[in-house]
Short mmCIF file of C-alpha atoms in Angstrom, two decimals:
data_model
loop_
_atom_site.label_atom_id
_atom_site.label_comp_id
_atom_site.label_asym_id
_atom_site.label_seq_id
_atom_site.Cartn_x
_atom_site.Cartn_y
_atom_site.Cartn_z
CA MET A 558 48.12 -24.38 35.01
CA HIS A 559 47.20 -21.83 34.09
CA PRO A 560 45.10 -20.63 31.07
CA TYR A 561 47.06 -17.63 29.20
CA LYS A 562 50.56 -17.27 26.71
CA ALA A 563 52.79 -14.76 28.52
CA LEU A 564 54.59 -12.63 26.39
CA ILE A 565 57.22 -10.20 28.69
CA ALA A 566 58.96 -6.94 26.41
CA GLY A 567 62.70 -6.44 27.97
CA VAL A 568 63.09 -9.92 28.90
CA THR A 569 66.96 -9.48 28.86
CA GLY A 570 66.87 -7.24 31.65
CA ALA A 571 66.80 -7.86 34.89
CA VAL A 572 62.87 -7.57 36.15
CA GLY A 573 61.88 -9.25 32.28
CA GLY A 574 64.95 -11.91 33.61
CA ALA A 575 63.46 -12.19 36.89
CA VAL A 576 59.55 -12.10 35.86
CA GLY A 577 60.21 -15.35 32.62
CA ARG A 578 61.87 -17.49 36.01
CA HIS A 579 59.47 -16.53 37.65
CA LEU A 580 56.27 -17.51 34.76
CA VAL A 581 58.61 -20.67 33.90
CA ASP A 582 59.54 -21.85 36.98
CA ALA A 583 55.51 -21.38 38.68
CA GLY A 584 54.06 -24.04 35.39
CA TYR A 585 51.85 -20.98 34.04
CA GLY A 586 52.08 -21.97 29.93
CA GLU A 587 53.72 -20.84 27.03
CA VAL A 588 55.99 -18.06 27.76
CA VAL A 589 57.36 -15.88 25.54
CA GLY A 590 60.42 -13.27 25.70
CA LEU A 591 60.50 -10.08 23.38
CA SER A 592 63.60 -8.44 23.29
CA ARG A 593 65.66 -5.82 21.14
CA ARG A 594 68.48 -7.91 21.06
CA PRO A 595 69.87 -12.27 21.20
CA ALA A 596 69.70 -12.97 24.85
CA ALA A 597 73.11 -13.52 25.80
CA HIS A 598 71.40 -16.22 28.64
CA ALA A 599 68.32 -17.75 27.85
CA ILE A 600 65.86 -18.78 30.01
CA ASP A 601 64.98 -22.53 29.56
CA GLY A 602 61.37 -22.60 28.82
CA VAL A 603 61.00 -19.50 27.16
CA ARG A 604 60.87 -18.88 23.59
CA TYR A 605 62.68 -15.83 22.26
CA VAL A 606 61.41 -13.04 19.85
CA GLN A 607 63.57 -10.41 18.32
CA ALA A 608 61.96 -6.42 17.43
CA ASP A 609 62.73 -2.86 17.56
CA LEU A 610 59.30 -2.01 19.90
CA ASP A 611 60.35 1.09 17.78
CA ASP A 612 58.91 0.12 15.30
CA LEU A 613 55.70 -0.52 14.58
CA ALA A 614 56.32 -2.86 11.16
CA ALA A 615 59.29 -5.02 12.45
CA THR A 616 57.11 -5.38 16.19
CA ARG A 617 53.74 -7.10 13.83
CA ARG A 618 55.74 -9.18 12.17
CA ALA A 619 57.62 -10.54 14.66
CA LEU A 620 54.40 -11.03 16.68
CA GLU A 621 51.76 -12.06 13.86
CA ALA A 622 51.92 -15.78 15.45
CA HIS A 623 51.96 -14.54 18.73
CA LEU A 624 48.54 -12.87 18.95
CA ASP A 625 47.04 -15.38 20.96
CA ILE A 626 48.67 -13.27 24.04
CA THR A 627 46.80 -12.67 27.14
CA HIS A 628 49.36 -11.37 29.04
CA VAL A 629 51.32 -8.41 28.48
CA PHE A 630 54.46 -8.30 31.26
CA TYR A 631 55.84 -5.22 29.65
CA CYS A 632 59.53 -4.65 31.36
CA ALA A 633 61.08 -2.24 28.77
CA ARG A 634 62.83 1.05 28.67
CA ALA A 635 64.27 3.41 26.13
CA SER A 636 67.20 4.05 27.77
CA HIS A 637 68.52 3.66 31.77
CA ALA A 638 70.01 7.68 31.23
CA GLU A 639 70.52 8.30 35.48
CA GLN A 640 68.88 12.30 34.51
CA THR A 641 66.46 13.72 36.40
CA LEU A 642 64.09 14.39 32.66
CA GLU A 643 63.58 10.93 30.51
CA ASN A 644 61.94 10.27 27.32
CA ALA A 645 58.46 10.03 27.63
CA PRO A 646 57.06 10.41 24.09
CA GLY A 647 60.48 7.88 23.39
CA ASN A 648 59.06 5.79 26.03
CA LEU A 649 56.03 5.70 25.65
CA ARG A 650 56.00 5.00 21.27
CA LEU A 651 57.74 1.24 22.97
CA LEU A 652 54.61 0.44 24.37
CA GLU A 653 52.19 1.75 21.63
CA HIS A 654 53.25 0.09 20.06
CA LEU A 655 53.38 -3.49 21.60
CA VAL A 656 49.93 -2.84 22.08
CA SER A 657 49.16 -2.62 19.28
CA ALA A 658 50.67 -5.59 17.47
CA LEU A 659 48.94 -7.10 19.95
CA GLU A 660 45.14 -5.91 20.37
CA PRO A 661 43.70 -7.91 17.48
CA GLY A 662 44.20 -11.49 19.17
CA ALA A 663 43.14 -12.42 23.14
CA LEU A 664 45.24 -9.72 25.10
CA GLU A 665 43.73 -9.63 28.44
CA HIS A 666 45.56 -7.81 30.66
CA VAL A 667 49.14 -5.25 30.22
CA HIS A 668 51.46 -4.97 33.47
CA VAL A 669 54.15 -2.00 33.58
CA VAL A 670 56.09 -1.78 35.74
CA GLN A 671 56.83 1.63 36.75
CA GLY A 672 59.24 2.93 40.11
CA GLY A 673 59.34 5.25 42.57
CA LYS A 674 60.34 7.58 40.15
CA VAL A 675 56.06 7.95 39.97
CA TYR A 676 56.66 10.32 42.37
CA GLY A 677 59.98 12.19 41.37
CA VAL A 678 61.98 10.22 44.18
CA HIS A 679 65.06 10.58 41.88
CA ILE A 680 64.33 14.55 42.00
CA GLY A 681 63.98 15.95 45.37
CA PRO A 682 61.78 15.90 48.19
CA PHE A 683 58.52 13.87 48.34
CA PRO A 684 55.39 13.39 50.46
CA THR A 685 56.39 10.43 52.50
CA PRO A 686 55.32 7.62 52.68
CA ALA A 687 53.70 8.16 49.62
CA ARG A 688 50.60 6.82 48.36
CA GLU A 689 49.42 5.53 44.90
CA ASP A 690 47.40 8.38 45.05
CA ASP A 691 49.53 10.89 44.95
CA ALA A 692 50.03 13.84 43.42
CA ARG A 693 52.57 13.93 40.25
CA ALA A 694 55.76 15.31 40.19
CA PRO A 695 55.55 18.89 38.02
CA ILE A 696 58.23 17.03 35.69
CA GLU A 697 58.52 14.14 31.93
CA ASN A 698 57.93 11.68 33.43
CA PHE A 699 57.33 8.34 31.34
CA ASN A 700 55.92 6.29 34.08
CA TYR A 701 53.03 9.23 34.42
CA ALA A 702 53.27 8.52 29.79
CA HIS A 703 52.37 4.93 30.29
CA GLU A 704 49.92 4.72 32.33
CA ASP A 705 47.98 7.60 31.35
CA PHE A 706 48.08 5.86 27.53
CA LEU A 707 47.20 2.39 30.06
CA ARG A 708 43.43 3.85 31.68
CA ALA A 709 42.40 5.65 28.46
CA ARG A 710 43.09 2.47 25.71
CA ALA A 711 41.75 -0.48 28.50
CA PRO A 712 38.35 0.80 28.75
CA ARG A 713 38.02 0.83 25.23
CA SER A 714 40.27 -1.39 23.93
CA GLY A 715 38.44 -4.17 26.12
CA TRP A 716 41.98 -5.53 28.46
CA ARG A 717 42.70 -4.65 31.52
CA TRP A 718 45.80 -3.10 33.53
CA SER A 719 47.88 -2.65 36.90
CA THR A 720 51.22 -1.45 37.01
CA SER A 721 54.08 -2.35 39.96
CA ARG A 722 55.92 0.39 42.07
CA PRO A 723 59.22 -0.82 43.46
CA ASN A 724 62.21 1.86 44.68
CA THR A 725 65.60 0.63 44.12
CA LEU A 726 66.03 -2.92 43.33
CA LEU A 727 68.37 -5.68 45.26
CA HIS A 728 68.89 -8.91 43.06
CA PHE A 729 71.26 -11.19 42.02
CA SER A 730 71.60 -10.45 37.79
CA PRO A 731 75.86 -11.66 37.57
CA SER A 732 75.33 -10.32 33.86
CA ILE A 733 74.40 -6.19 34.37
CA ALA A 734 76.34 -3.85 35.45
CA ARG A 735 73.82 -1.73 36.38
CA ASN A 736 73.17 -3.03 39.80
CA LEU A 737 73.59 -2.41 43.36
CA ILE A 738 75.18 -5.27 45.06
CA SER A 739 77.27 -6.38 42.25
CA SER A 740 78.59 -1.59 41.63
CA LEU A 741 78.69 -1.62 46.14
CA GLY A 742 81.21 -4.97 45.90
CA ALA A 743 83.44 -3.36 43.38
CA TYR A 744 83.72 -0.37 45.22
CA ALA A 745 84.75 -2.11 48.11
CA ALA A 746 87.24 -4.23 46.71
CA ILE A 747 88.99 -1.37 44.77
CA CYS A 748 88.99 0.57 48.03
CA ARG A 749 90.06 -2.38 50.10
CA GLU A 750 93.20 -2.90 47.38
CA LEU A 751 94.40 1.00 47.52
CA GLY A 752 94.25 0.07 50.92
CA ALA A 753 91.62 2.65 52.16
CA ALA A 754 89.06 2.61 54.35
CA LEU A 755 84.81 2.12 53.28
CA ASP A 756 84.23 5.82 52.62
CA PHE A 757 80.55 6.28 52.25
CA PRO A 758 80.51 8.39 48.95
CA GLY A 759 77.59 10.76 49.25
CA PRO A 760 76.39 13.18 50.95
CA ALA A 761 76.57 13.37 55.22
CA ALA A 762 72.37 13.76 54.53
CA ALA A 763 71.99 10.93 52.50
CA TYR A 764 74.01 8.05 54.83
CA ASP A 765 71.27 9.63 57.05
CA SER A 766 67.89 9.56 54.93
CA ILE A 767 65.89 6.97 55.54
CA THR A 768 65.11 4.65 52.67
CA GLN A 769 63.70 2.06 51.52
CA ILE A 770 64.45 -1.12 48.33
CA THR A 771 63.02 -4.26 46.83
CA SER A 772 63.78 -7.68 45.83
CA LEU A 773 63.20 -8.92 42.74
CA GLU A 774 61.36 -11.98 44.56
CA ILE A 775 59.24 -10.03 46.35
CA LEU A 776 58.33 -7.84 43.19
CA THR A 777 57.65 -10.96 40.65
CA ASP A 778 55.76 -12.79 43.26
CA ALA A 779 53.66 -8.81 43.10
CA ILE A 780 53.63 -9.05 39.07
CA ASP A 781 51.75 -12.14 39.10
CA TRP A 782 49.73 -11.62 42.00
CA MET A 783 48.13 -8.49 40.07
CA SER A 784 48.09 -9.41 36.83
CA ARG A 785 45.89 -12.66 37.77
CA ASP A 786 43.73 -11.50 40.36
CA PRO A 787 40.85 -9.77 39.15
CA TRP A 788 40.42 -7.38 42.21
CA CYS A 789 44.05 -5.80 41.27
CA ALA A 790 42.55 -4.39 37.97
CA ASN A 791 43.17 -0.96 36.52
CA GLU A 792 45.17 -0.63 39.82
CA ALA A 793 48.61 0.77 40.95
CA PHE A 794 50.47 -0.56 43.35
CA ASN A 795 54.02 0.18 45.55
CA ILE A 796 56.07 -3.25 46.38
CA THR A 797 58.08 -2.86 49.23
CA ASN A 798 60.10 -4.94 51.56
CA GLY A 799 58.23 -3.17 53.55
CA ASP A 800 61.01 -2.03 56.25
CA VAL A 801 63.46 0.50 56.46
CA PHE A 802 67.19 1.59 56.39
CA ARG A 803 69.87 4.09 55.70
CA TRP A 804 72.68 3.33 54.74
CA HIS A 805 75.26 3.74 57.89
CA GLN A 806 73.21 0.76 58.77
CA VAL A 807 74.32 -1.12 55.86
CA TRP A 808 77.82 0.72 55.07
CA PRO A 809 79.93 -1.83 58.61
CA LEU A 810 77.72 -4.78 57.19
CA ILE A 811 79.87 -4.37 53.78
CA ALA A 812 83.01 -3.37 55.27
CA ASP A 813 82.49 -6.74 57.24
CA PHE A 814 82.20 -8.44 54.02
CA PHE A 815 85.11 -7.50 52.31
CA ASP A 816 87.00 -7.29 56.20
CA MET A 817 87.98 -3.47 56.30
CA PRO A 818 87.49 -0.74 57.78
CA CYS A 819 84.37 1.03 57.45
CA GLY A 820 85.35 4.90 56.88
CA THR A 821 83.15 8.35 57.32
CA VAL A 822 81.51 10.30 54.76
CA ARG A 823 83.27 11.27 51.83
CA PRO A 824 81.12 12.76 48.98
CA MET A 825 82.57 12.02 45.73
CA ARG A 826 81.34 11.36 41.88
CA LEU A 827 81.74 7.47 40.92
CA ALA A 828 81.58 7.90 37.86
CA THR A 829 84.63 10.60 37.76
CA THR A 830 87.05 8.83 40.68
CA MET A 831 86.54 4.79 39.56
CA PRO A 832 86.50 4.33 36.31
CA VAL A 833 90.37 5.40 35.82
CA GLN A 834 91.01 2.65 39.47
CA ALA A 835 89.97 -0.22 36.26
CA ARG A 836 93.83 -1.48 36.02
CA VAL A 837 92.88 -2.06 39.85
CA TRP A 838 90.14 -4.03 39.36
CA GLU A 839 91.92 -6.37 36.86
CA THR A 840 94.65 -6.59 39.76
CA VAL A 841 91.63 -7.80 41.98
CA ALA A 842 90.36 -10.19 39.64
CA ALA A 843 93.68 -11.64 38.69
CA ARG A 844 94.60 -12.98 41.98
CA HIS A 845 90.68 -13.89 43.28
CA ASN A 846 89.72 -15.25 39.62
CA LEU A 847 86.78 -13.58 39.13
CA ALA A 848 85.07 -13.82 35.99
CA SER A 849 85.97 -10.76 35.28
CA ALA A 850 88.71 -8.31 35.12
CA ARG A 851 87.05 -5.49 33.41
CA LEU A 852 85.32 -2.86 35.31
CA GLU A 853 82.26 -2.09 33.64
CA ASP A 854 81.17 -5.49 33.32
CA VAL A 855 80.14 -5.67 37.51
CA ALA A 856 79.56 -1.64 37.81
CA ASN A 857 78.05 1.14 36.75
CA TRP A 858 79.09 4.31 38.13
CA GLU A 859 76.20 6.34 37.14
CA TYR A 860 73.75 4.56 38.92
CA LEU A 861 75.28 4.36 41.48
CA ASP A 862 75.90 7.73 42.09
CA ALA A 863 72.40 8.36 42.00
CA THR A 864 71.24 5.59 44.81
CA LEU A 865 73.25 7.53 47.25
CA GLU A 866 73.54 10.81 46.50
CA ARG A 867 69.84 11.58 47.55
CA THR A 868 70.17 13.30 50.99
CA TRP A 869 65.78 12.87 50.86
CA ASP A 870 63.48 10.06 52.47
CA GLU A 871 62.40 7.31 49.95
CA ILE A 872 59.30 5.60 51.81
CA LEU A 873 56.31 4.19 50.24
CA SER A 874 53.05 3.00 51.53
CA THR A 875 52.60 -0.55 50.87
CA ASN A 876 49.02 -0.24 52.82
CA LYS A 877 47.20 -0.95 49.50
CA ALA A 878 48.59 -3.90 48.22
CA ARG A 879 47.83 -5.48 51.82
CA ALA A 880 44.37 -4.80 52.12
CA PHE A 881 44.23 -6.16 48.45
CA GLY A 882 45.76 -9.07 49.82
CA PHE A 883 48.97 -9.11 48.98
CA HIS A 884 51.49 -9.58 52.06
CA GLY A 885 55.61 -10.67 50.25
CA TRP A 886 57.94 -9.19 52.91
CA ALA A 887 61.83 -9.46 53.34
CA ASP A 888 64.80 -8.77 55.47
CA THR A 889 66.99 -5.67 53.56
CA LEU A 890 69.67 -5.97 55.16
CA ALA A 891 69.40 -9.64 55.44
CA GLU A 892 68.83 -9.44 51.51
CA PHE A 893 72.17 -7.63 51.69
CA ALA A 894 74.44 -10.17 53.31
CA THR A 895 73.29 -12.67 51.46
CA LEU A 896 73.25 -11.44 47.91
CA LEU A 897 76.87 -9.91 49.08
CA GLY A 898 77.59 -13.86 49.18
CA ARG A 899 75.87 -15.67 46.60
CA TYR A 900 78.51 -12.53 43.89
CA ARG A 901 81.41 -13.94 46.03
CA LYS A 902 79.89 -17.84 45.44
CA MET A 903 79.51 -17.21 41.18
CA ARG A 904 83.00 -15.52 41.68
CA ILE A 905 81.88 -11.92 40.31
CA LEU A 906 82.95 -9.79 43.43
CA PRO A 907 85.97 -10.88 45.76
#
């Protein structure tokens, strides 16, 4: 058992929940989960604490019994909007309040989950393969604010930091609609019910561009590694599955899974065209006895639009992580097939 007490901020999210399960399964000792709202699905072995990180006084009160926290895993966000410019001051304030509440205690390491947005993957073409020391994009970005805070605060406060930079996440999170697999599956099921082929709703260039995925299990392994290995102190690491793919390789796989024709490129805004198909989803859900007949429980169309509309390559170099000792990898196409099967088995998808 490792001699630390962990706190996960944002434990009700996909990443935070996965980190919580990983730490508990590994038997790392006490794990505290912090969230603004109660957890809908509690993780056995996690002790839950509620606080709004935007309120410093409330955060201090909630954590005053946990000043023996040694390791923080920061997976929280002020919002999940899919806009280009994000609320950097608001997101920074949450991290500042959490660290300020814990610094009088035993704090040793703060890990912050970043992402490909560090390189501007969401706004346009960027130099590939992106490396951790690349120049920043000239935009407001809460990832920059977080990292500047860590670099300035840690040396004078006596704790270490690390950051992980995954790209688009691939994961099994049946209660989270902002989810690539369930959103793609819902889109395919609706198209099949309407008698349509599985058309690609993004631009033609996005269908053919090169991209990368990060499976959540790879990310949690990497977060654990970099938070404990002293060589990783005060460093940032790109974390992906290690391979690359094009959406035109994934699309026939999805079509085969749903036993429907693979269509062509037909650009459309799913956030506009899909919500009106809620009744169609209700029909599909009733026929297949699915867990939810509410389309919004399964799919987040703005997120899927933002993911499928990128016409530029997204490649993050993982050479640094390998050089420091992390060698996790996954076969992305196999992961797509496996996760679709898991969602079907759990009656989330037909």
